[in-house]
C-alpha positions as a LaTeX table, in Angstrom:
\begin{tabular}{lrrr}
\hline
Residue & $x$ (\AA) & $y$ (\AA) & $z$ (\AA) \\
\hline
Unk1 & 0.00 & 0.00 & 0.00 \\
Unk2 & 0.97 & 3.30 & $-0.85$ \\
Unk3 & 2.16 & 5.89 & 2.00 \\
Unk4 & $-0.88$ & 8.65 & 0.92 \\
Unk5 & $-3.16$ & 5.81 & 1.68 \\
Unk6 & $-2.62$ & 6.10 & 5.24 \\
Unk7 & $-3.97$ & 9.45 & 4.77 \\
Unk8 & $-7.30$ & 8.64 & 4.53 \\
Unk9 & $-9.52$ & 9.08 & 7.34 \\
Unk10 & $-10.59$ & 4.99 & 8.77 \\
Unk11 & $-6.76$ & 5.22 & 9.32 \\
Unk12 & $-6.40$ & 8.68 & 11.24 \\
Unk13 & $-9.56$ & 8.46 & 13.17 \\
Unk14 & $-8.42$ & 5.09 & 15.08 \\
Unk15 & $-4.48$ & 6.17 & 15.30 \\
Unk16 & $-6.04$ & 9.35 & 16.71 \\
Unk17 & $-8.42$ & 8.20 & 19.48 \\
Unk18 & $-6.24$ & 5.58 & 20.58 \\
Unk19 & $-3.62$ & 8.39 & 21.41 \\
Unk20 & $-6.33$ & 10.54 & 23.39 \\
Unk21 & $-7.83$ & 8.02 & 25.03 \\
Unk22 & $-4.29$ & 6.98 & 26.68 \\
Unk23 & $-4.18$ & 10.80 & 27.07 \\
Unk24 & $-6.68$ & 10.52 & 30.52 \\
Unk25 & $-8.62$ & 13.62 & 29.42 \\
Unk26 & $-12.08$ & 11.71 & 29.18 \\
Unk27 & $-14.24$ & 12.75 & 32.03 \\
Unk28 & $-12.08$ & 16.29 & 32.56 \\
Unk29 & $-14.84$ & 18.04 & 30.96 \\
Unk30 & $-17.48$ & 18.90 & 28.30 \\
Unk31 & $-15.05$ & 19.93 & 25.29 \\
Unk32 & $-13.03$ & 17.07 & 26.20 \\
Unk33 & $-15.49$ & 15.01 & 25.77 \\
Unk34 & $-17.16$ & 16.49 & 22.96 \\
Unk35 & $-13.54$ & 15.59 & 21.32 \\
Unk36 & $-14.03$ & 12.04 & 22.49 \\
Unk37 & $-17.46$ & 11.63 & 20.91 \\
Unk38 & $-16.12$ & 12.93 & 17.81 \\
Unk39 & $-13.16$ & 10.53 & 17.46 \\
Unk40 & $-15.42$ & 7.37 & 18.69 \\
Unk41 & $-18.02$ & 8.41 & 15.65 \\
Unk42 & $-14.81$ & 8.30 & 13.13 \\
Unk43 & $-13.47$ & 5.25 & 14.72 \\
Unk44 & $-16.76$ & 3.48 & 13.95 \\
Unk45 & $-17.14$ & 4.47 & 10.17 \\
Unk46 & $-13.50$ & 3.21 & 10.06 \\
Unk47 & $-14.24$ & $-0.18$ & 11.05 \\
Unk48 & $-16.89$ & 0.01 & 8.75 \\
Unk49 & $-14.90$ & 0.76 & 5.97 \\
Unk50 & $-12.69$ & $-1.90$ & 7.01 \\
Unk51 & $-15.04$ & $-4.50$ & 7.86 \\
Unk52 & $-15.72$ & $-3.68$ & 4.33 \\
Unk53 & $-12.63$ & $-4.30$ & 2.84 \\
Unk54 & $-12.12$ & $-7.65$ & 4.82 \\
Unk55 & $-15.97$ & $-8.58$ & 3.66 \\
Unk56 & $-14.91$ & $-8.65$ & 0.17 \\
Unk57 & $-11.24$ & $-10.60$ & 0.35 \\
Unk58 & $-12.69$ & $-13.62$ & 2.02 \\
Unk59 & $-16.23$ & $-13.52$ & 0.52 \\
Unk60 & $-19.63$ & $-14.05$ & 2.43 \\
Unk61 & $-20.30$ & $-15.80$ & 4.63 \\
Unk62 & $-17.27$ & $-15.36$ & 6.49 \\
Unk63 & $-16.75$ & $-11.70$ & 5.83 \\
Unk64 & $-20.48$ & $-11.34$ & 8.54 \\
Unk65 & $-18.74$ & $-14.00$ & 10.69 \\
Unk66 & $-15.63$ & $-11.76$ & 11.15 \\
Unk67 & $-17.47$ & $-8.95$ & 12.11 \\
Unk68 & $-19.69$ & $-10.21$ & 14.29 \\
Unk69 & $-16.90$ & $-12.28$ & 16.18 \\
Unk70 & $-14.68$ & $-9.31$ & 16.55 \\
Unk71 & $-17.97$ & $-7.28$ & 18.26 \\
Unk72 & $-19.14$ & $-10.27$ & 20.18 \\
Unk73 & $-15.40$ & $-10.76$ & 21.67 \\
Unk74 & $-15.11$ & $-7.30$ & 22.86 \\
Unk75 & $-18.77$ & $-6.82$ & 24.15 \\
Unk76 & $-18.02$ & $-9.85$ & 26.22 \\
Unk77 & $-14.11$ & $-8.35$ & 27.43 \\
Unk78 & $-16.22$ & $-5.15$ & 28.38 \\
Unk79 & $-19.10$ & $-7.04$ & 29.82 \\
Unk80 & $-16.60$ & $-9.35$ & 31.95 \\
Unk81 & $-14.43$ & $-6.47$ & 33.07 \\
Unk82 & $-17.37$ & $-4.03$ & 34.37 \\
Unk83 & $-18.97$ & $-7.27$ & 36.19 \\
Unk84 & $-15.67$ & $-8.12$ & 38.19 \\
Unk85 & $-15.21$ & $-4.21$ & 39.01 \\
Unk86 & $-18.77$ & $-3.40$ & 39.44 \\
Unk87 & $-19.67$ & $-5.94$ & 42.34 \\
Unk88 & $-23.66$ & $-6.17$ & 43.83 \\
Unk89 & $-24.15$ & $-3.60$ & 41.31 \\
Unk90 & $-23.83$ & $-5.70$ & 38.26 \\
Unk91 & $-25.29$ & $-8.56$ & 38.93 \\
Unk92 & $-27.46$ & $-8.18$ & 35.61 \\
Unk93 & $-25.17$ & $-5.88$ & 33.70 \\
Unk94 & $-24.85$ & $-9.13$ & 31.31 \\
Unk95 & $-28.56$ & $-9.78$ & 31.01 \\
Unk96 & $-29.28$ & $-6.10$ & 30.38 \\
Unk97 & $-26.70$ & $-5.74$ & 27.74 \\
Unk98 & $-27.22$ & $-8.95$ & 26.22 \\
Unk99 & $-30.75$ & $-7.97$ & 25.98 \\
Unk100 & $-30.70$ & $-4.59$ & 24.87 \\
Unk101 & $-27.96$ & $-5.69$ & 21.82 \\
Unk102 & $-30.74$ & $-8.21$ & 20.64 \\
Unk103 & $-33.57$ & $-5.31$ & 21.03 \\
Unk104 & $-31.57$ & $-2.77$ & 19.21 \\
Unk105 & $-30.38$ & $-5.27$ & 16.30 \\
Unk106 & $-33.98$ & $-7.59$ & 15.86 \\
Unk107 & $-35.96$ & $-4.36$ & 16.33 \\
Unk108 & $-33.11$ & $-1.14$ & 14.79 \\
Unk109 & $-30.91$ & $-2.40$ & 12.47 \\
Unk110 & $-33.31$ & $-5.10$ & 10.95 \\
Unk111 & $-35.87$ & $-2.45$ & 11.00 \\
Unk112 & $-33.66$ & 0.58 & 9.27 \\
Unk113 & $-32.26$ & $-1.98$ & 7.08 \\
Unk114 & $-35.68$ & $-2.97$ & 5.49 \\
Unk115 & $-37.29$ & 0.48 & 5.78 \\
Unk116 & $-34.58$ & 1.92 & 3.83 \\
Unk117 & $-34.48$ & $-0.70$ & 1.26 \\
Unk118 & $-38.21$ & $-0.90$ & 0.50 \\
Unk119 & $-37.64$ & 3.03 & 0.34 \\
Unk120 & $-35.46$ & 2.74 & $-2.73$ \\
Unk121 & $-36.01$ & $-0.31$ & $-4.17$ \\
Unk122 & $-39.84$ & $-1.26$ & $-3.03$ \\
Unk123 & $-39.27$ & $-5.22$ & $-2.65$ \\
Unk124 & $-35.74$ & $-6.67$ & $-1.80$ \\
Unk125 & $-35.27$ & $-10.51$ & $-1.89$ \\
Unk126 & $-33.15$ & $-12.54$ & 0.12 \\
Unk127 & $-33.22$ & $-16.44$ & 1.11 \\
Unk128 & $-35.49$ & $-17.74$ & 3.32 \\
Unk129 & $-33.85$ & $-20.48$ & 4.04 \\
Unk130 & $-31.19$ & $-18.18$ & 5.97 \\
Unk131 & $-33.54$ & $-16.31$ & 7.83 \\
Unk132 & $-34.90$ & $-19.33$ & 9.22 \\
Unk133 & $-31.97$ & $-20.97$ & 10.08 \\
Unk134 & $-30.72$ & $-17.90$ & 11.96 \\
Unk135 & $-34.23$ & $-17.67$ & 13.59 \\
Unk136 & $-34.49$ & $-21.19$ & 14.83 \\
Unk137 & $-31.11$ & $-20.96$ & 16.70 \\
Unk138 & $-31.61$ & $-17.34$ & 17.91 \\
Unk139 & $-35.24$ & $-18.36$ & 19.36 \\
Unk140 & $-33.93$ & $-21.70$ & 21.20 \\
Unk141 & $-30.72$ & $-19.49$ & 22.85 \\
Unk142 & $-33.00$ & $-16.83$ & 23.76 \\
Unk143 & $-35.47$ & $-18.69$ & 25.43 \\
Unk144 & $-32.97$ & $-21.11$ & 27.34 \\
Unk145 & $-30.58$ & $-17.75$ & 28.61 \\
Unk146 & $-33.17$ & $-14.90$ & 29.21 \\
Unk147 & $-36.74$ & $-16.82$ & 30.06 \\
Unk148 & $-36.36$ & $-20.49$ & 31.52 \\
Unk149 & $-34.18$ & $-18.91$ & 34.64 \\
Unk150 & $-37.47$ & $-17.76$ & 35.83 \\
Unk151 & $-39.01$ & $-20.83$ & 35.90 \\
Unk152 & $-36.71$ & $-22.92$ & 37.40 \\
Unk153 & $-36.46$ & $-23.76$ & 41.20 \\
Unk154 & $-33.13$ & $-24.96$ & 42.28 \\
Unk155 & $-32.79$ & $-21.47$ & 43.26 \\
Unk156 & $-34.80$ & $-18.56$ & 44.01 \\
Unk157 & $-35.10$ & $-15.38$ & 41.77 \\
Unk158 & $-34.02$ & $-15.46$ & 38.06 \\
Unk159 & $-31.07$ & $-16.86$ & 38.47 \\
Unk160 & $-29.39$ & $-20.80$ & 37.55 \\
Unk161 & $-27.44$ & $-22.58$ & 39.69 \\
Unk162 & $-23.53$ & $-23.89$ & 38.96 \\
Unk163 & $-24.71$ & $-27.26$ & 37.19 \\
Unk164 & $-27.99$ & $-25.85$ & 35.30 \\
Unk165 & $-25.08$ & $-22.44$ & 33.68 \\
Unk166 & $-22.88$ & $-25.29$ & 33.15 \\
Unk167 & $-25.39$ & $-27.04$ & 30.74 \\
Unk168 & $-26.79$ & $-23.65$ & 29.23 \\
Unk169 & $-23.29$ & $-23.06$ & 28.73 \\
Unk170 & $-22.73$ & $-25.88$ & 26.29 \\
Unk171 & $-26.20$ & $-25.97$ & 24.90 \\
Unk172 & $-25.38$ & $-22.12$ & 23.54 \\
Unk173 & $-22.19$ & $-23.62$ & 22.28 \\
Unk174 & $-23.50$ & $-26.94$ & 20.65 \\
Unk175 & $-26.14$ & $-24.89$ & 18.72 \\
Unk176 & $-23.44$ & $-21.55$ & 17.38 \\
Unk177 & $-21.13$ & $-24.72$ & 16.43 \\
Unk178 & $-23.85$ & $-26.34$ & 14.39 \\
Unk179 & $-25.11$ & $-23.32$ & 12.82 \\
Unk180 & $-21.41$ & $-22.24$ & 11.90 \\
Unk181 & $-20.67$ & $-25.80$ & 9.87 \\
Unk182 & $-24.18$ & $-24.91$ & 8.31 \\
Unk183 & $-23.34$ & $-21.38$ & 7.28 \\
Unk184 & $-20.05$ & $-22.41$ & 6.04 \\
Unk185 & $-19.88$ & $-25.60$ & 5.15 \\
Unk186 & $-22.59$ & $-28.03$ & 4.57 \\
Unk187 & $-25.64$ & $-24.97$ & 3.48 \\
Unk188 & $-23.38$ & $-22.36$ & 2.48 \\
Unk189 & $-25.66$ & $-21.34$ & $-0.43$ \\
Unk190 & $-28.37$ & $-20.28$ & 1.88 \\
Unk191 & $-26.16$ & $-16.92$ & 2.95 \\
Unk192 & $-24.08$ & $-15.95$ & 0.18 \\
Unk193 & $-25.02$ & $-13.06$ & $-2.14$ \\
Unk194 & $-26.14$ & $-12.95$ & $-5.68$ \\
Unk195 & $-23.28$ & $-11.40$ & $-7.63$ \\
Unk196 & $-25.70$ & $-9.58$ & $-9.56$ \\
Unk197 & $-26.92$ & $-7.67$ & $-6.78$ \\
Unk198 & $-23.67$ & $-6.02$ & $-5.90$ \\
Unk199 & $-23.17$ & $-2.53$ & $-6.38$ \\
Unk200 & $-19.35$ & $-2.61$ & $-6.00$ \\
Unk201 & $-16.80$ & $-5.16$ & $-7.36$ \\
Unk202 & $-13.64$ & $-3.98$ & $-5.75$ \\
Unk203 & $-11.61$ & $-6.89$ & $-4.45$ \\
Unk204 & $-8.50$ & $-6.07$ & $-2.19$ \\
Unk205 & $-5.38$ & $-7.92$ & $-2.32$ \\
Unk206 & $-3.95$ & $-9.45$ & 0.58 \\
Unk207 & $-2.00$ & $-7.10$ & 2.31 \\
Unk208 & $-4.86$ & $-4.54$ & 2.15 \\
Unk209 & $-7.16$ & $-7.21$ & 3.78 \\
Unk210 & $-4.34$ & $-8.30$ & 6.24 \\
Unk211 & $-4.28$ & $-4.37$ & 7.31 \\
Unk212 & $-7.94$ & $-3.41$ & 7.14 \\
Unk213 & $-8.13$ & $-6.51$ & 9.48 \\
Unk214 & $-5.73$ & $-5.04$ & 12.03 \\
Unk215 & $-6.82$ & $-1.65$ & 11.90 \\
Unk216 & $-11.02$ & $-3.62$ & 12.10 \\
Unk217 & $-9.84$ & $-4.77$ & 15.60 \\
Unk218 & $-7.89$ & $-1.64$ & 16.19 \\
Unk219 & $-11.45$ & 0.22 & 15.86 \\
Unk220 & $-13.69$ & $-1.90$ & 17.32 \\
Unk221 & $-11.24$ & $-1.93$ & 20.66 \\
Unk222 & $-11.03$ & 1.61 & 20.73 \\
Unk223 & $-15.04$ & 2.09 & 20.56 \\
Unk224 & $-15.10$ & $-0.49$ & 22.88 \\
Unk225 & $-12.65$ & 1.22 & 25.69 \\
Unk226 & $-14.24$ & 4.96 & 24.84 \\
Unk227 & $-17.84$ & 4.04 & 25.30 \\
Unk228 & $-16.65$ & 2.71 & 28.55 \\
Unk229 & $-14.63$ & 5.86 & 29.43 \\
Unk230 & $-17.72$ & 7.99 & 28.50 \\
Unk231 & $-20.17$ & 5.42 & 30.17 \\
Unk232 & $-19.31$ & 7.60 & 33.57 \\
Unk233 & $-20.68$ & 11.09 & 31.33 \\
Unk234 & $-23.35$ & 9.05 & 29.60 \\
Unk235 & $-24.43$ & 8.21 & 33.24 \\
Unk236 & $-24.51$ & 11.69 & 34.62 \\
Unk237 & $-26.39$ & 12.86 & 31.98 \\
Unk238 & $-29.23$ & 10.25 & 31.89 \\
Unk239 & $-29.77$ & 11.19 & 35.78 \\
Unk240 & $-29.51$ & 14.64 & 34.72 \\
Unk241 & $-33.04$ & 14.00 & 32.76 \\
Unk242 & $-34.20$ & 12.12 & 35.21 \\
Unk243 & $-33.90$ & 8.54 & 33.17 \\
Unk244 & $-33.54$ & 5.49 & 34.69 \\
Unk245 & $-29.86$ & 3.83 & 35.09 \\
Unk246 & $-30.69$ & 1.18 & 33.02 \\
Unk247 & $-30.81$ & 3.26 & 29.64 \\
Unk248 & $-27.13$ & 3.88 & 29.81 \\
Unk249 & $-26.47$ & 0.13 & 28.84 \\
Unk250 & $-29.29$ & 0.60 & 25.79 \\
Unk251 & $-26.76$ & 3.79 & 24.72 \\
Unk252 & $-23.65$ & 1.67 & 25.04 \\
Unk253 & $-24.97$ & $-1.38$ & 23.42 \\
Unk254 & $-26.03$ & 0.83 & 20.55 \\
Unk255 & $-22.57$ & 2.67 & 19.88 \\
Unk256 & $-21.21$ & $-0.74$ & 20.61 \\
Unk257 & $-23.36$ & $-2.23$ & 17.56 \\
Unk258 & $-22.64$ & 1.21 & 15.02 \\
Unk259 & $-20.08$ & $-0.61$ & 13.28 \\
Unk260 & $-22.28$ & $-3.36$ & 12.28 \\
Unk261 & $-24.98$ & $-1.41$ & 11.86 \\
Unk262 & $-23.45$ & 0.99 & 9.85 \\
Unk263 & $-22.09$ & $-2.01$ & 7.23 \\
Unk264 & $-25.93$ & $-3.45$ & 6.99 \\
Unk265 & $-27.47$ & $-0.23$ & 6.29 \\
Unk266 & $-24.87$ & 0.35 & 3.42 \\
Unk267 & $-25.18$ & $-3.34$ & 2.16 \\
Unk268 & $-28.94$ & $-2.57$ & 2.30 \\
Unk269 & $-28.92$ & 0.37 & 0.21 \\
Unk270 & $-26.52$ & $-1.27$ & $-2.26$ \\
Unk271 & $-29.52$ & $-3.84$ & $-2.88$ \\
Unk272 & $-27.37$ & $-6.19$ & $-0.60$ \\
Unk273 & $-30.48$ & $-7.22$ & 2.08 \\
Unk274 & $-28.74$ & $-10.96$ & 1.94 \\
Unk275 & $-25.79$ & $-9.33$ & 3.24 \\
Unk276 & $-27.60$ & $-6.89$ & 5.89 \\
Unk277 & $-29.17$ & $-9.67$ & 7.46 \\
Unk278 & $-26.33$ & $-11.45$ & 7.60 \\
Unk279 & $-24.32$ & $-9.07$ & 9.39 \\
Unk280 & $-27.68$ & $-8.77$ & 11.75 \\
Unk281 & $-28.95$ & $-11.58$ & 12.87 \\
Unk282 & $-25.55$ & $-13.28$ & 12.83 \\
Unk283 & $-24.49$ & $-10.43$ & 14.97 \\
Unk284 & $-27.89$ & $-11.36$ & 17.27 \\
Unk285 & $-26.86$ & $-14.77$ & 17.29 \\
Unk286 & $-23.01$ & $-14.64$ & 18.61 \\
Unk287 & $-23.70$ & $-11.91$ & 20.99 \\
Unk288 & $-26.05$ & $-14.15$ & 22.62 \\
Unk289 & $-24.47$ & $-17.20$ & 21.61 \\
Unk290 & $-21.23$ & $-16.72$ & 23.22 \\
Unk291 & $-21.44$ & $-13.91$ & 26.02 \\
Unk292 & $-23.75$ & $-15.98$ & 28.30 \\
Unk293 & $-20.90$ & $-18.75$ & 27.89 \\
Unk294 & $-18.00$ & $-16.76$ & 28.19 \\
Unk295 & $-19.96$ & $-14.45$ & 31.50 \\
Unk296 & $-21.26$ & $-17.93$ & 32.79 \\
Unk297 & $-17.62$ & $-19.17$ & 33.36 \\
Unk298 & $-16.42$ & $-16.23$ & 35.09 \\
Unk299 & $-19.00$ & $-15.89$ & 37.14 \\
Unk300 & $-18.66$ & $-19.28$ & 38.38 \\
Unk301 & $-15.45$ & $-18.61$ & 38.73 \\
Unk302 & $-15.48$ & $-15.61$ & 40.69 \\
Unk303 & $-18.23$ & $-16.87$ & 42.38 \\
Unk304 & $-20.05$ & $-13.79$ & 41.16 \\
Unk305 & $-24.25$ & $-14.04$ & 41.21 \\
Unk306 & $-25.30$ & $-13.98$ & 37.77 \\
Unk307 & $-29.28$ & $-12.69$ & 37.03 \\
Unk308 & $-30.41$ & $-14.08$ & 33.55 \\
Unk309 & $-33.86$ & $-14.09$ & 33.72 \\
Unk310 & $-35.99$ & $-10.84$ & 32.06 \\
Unk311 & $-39.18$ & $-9.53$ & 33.83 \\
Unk312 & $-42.28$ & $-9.60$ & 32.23 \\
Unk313 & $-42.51$ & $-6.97$ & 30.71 \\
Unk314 & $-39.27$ & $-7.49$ & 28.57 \\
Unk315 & $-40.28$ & $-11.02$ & 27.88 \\
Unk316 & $-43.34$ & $-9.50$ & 26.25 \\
Unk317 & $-41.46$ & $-7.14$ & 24.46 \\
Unk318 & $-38.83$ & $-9.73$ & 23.47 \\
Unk319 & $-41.35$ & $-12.26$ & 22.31 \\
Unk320 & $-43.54$ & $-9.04$ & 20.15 \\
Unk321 & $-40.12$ & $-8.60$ & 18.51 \\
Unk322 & $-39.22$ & $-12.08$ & 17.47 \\
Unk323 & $-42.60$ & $-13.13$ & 16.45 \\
Unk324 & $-42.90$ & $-9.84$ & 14.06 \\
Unk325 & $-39.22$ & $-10.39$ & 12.71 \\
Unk326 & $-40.25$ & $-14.06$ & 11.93 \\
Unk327 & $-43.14$ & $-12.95$ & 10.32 \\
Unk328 & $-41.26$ & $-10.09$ & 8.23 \\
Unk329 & $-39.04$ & $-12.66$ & 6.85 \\
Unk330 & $-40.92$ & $-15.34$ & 6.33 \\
Unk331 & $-42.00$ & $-14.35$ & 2.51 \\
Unk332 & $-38.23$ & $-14.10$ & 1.42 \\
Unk333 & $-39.09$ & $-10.62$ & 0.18 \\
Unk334 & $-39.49$ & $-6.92$ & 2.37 \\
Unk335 & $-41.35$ & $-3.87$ & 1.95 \\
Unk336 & $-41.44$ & $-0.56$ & 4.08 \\
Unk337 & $-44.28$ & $-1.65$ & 6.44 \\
Unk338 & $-42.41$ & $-4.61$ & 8.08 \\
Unk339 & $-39.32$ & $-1.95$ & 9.10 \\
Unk340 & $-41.86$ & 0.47 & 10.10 \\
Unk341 & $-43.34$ & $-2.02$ & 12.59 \\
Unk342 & $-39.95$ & $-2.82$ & 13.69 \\
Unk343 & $-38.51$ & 0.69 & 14.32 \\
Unk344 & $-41.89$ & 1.01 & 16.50 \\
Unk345 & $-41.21$ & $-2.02$ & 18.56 \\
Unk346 & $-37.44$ & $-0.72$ & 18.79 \\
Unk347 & $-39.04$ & 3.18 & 20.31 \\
Unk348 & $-41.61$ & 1.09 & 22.40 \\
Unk349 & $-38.79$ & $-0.60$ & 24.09 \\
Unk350 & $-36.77$ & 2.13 & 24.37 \\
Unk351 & $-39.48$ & 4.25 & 25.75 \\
Unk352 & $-40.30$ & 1.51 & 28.64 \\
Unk353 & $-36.33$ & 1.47 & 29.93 \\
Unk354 & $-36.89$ & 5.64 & 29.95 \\
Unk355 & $-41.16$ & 5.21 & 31.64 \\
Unk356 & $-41.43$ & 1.88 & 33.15 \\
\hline
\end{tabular}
């Protein structure tokens, strides 16, 4: 790669927040971190870009599965490290989080991703046979993680014991295995994307992928580490309107999921909806998939209390959003009333964590 290529902004942006944020001036005050916000924003349409690049070296599926691993793997360093520092306090920082990602992407980026689409194209097609394999896993995971706990009675509350995380543990594992052999291997045709549809046809060599790859995990760490250094400012200024705690985790999941966001929106105005929702629900699927695992063990561990099960009224909300984005996509073709829907279950949500 040429030196001038450096130049271009998804390389600045990351070189540049990763120097202020070990600069310590987050939290000093409002310009400060005014400067922050700024730099996180141009971090994530970096990792976009790169994500991007990456996407189309390696082809799909696995360009999705690389984004959605790199997120998953950081939302669950960020998760673990505020659990182990955060004591009584976040005992269901990974249920809320967990939760609120798989609100924001079933309900947001689903729902933008369609909307705009059926804006500028009317009908988009995609398999069905992909949606429904995501769905089936995403559905099984959700219930076992976020509703059974409150139905069990080896112990009281929402909560499993050592033996019953144990088994969740590997049942979330068994069925992200599976589905990965089926997305790559054995039904790799239900997720890749008609050539025709593409709107670009650049193809990197490998040295560009290599670095857009270093510089994807570059970003994604950095948004990762400054959402958490502005979580404290974030905070402040939710009690400052009076909000309820628990909408600073909605506002960190959702800068957590930009990136990935960002890249489905684009892929859906390209015509790509294949592409958006595998970026998506894939993302739905590992975040779920493979936090509760990963938070499971250290909480047994650390011998650290670990609250899985939702109340009722997010199981309503959860099971309204899955049964509408199982109905969306079970035509193999969108239009502008199923996103509509969506973004409205997304605000409903959103406007229960802020009114209870």
């Amino acid at each position: 790669m040429k030196l001038k290529e450096f130049l271009h902004y998804t390389y600045i942006f990351p070189v540049l927040a990763v120097i202020y944020y070990f600069m310590n001036l987050m939290g000093t005050g409002v310009i400060y971190d005014v400067v922050a916000g700024i730099l996180l924003t141009g971090s994530v349409l970096s990792a976009v870009h790169h994500a991007e690049v990456v996407a189309h070296k390696v082809g799909e599926p696995y360009g999705t599965i690389i984004l959605a691993l790199c997120i998953t793997i950081i939302e669950v360093a960020l998760i673990i490290s505020l659990m182990i520092a955060g004591g009584e306090q976040a005992l269901t920082l990974a249920r809320d989080t967990v939760f609120a990602a798989v609100m924001i992407i079933l309900n947001g980026i689903i729902g933008i991703c369609i909307l705009v689409g059926g804006v500028k194209y009317f009908e988009q097609f995609f398999a069905r046979t992909s949606a429904t394999t995501y769905l089936v896993s995403i559905v099984s995971i959700l219930v076992i993680t976020l509703v059974l706990p409150n139905f069990t009675s080896s112990v009281n509350g929402p909560f499993y014991n050592n033996a019953q995380l144990i088994f969740v543990s590997i049942a979330c594992l068994v069925i992200y295995g599976v589905f990965l052999m089926v997305q790559t291997v054995r039904h790799r045709n239900y997720f890749t994307v008609s050539d025709e549809n593409n709107g670009e046809h650049f193809t990197p060599n490998k040295a560009q992928a290599i670095i857009s790859f270093i510089f994807l995990v570059i970003c994604l760490i950095i948004v990762v580490l400054m959402a958490k250094g502005l979580s404290k400012t974030i905070e402040d200024m939710v009690q400052s309107l009076g909000a309820p705690k628990s909408l600073v985790g909605v506002i960190i999941a959702a800068v957590i999921l930009l990136p990935e966001g960002l890249a489905a929106i684009r892929a859906a105005r390209n015509n790509q909806i294949q592409s958006s929702l595998n970026l998506a629900l894939g993302s739905a699927l590992a975040s779920i998939g493979l936090s509760i695992p990963a938070v499971s063990v250290v909480c047994i561990l650390y011998d650290i209390p670990l609250v899985l099960g939702l109340d009722k009224k997010d199981i309503i909300l959860l099971t309204l959003s899955v049964f509408i984005v199982m109905l969306s996509l079970s035509r193999g073709k969108t239009n502008i009333l199923y996103g509509t829907v969506l973004l409205v279950n997304l605000a409903a949500y959103i406007f229960t964590v802020i009114v209870p």
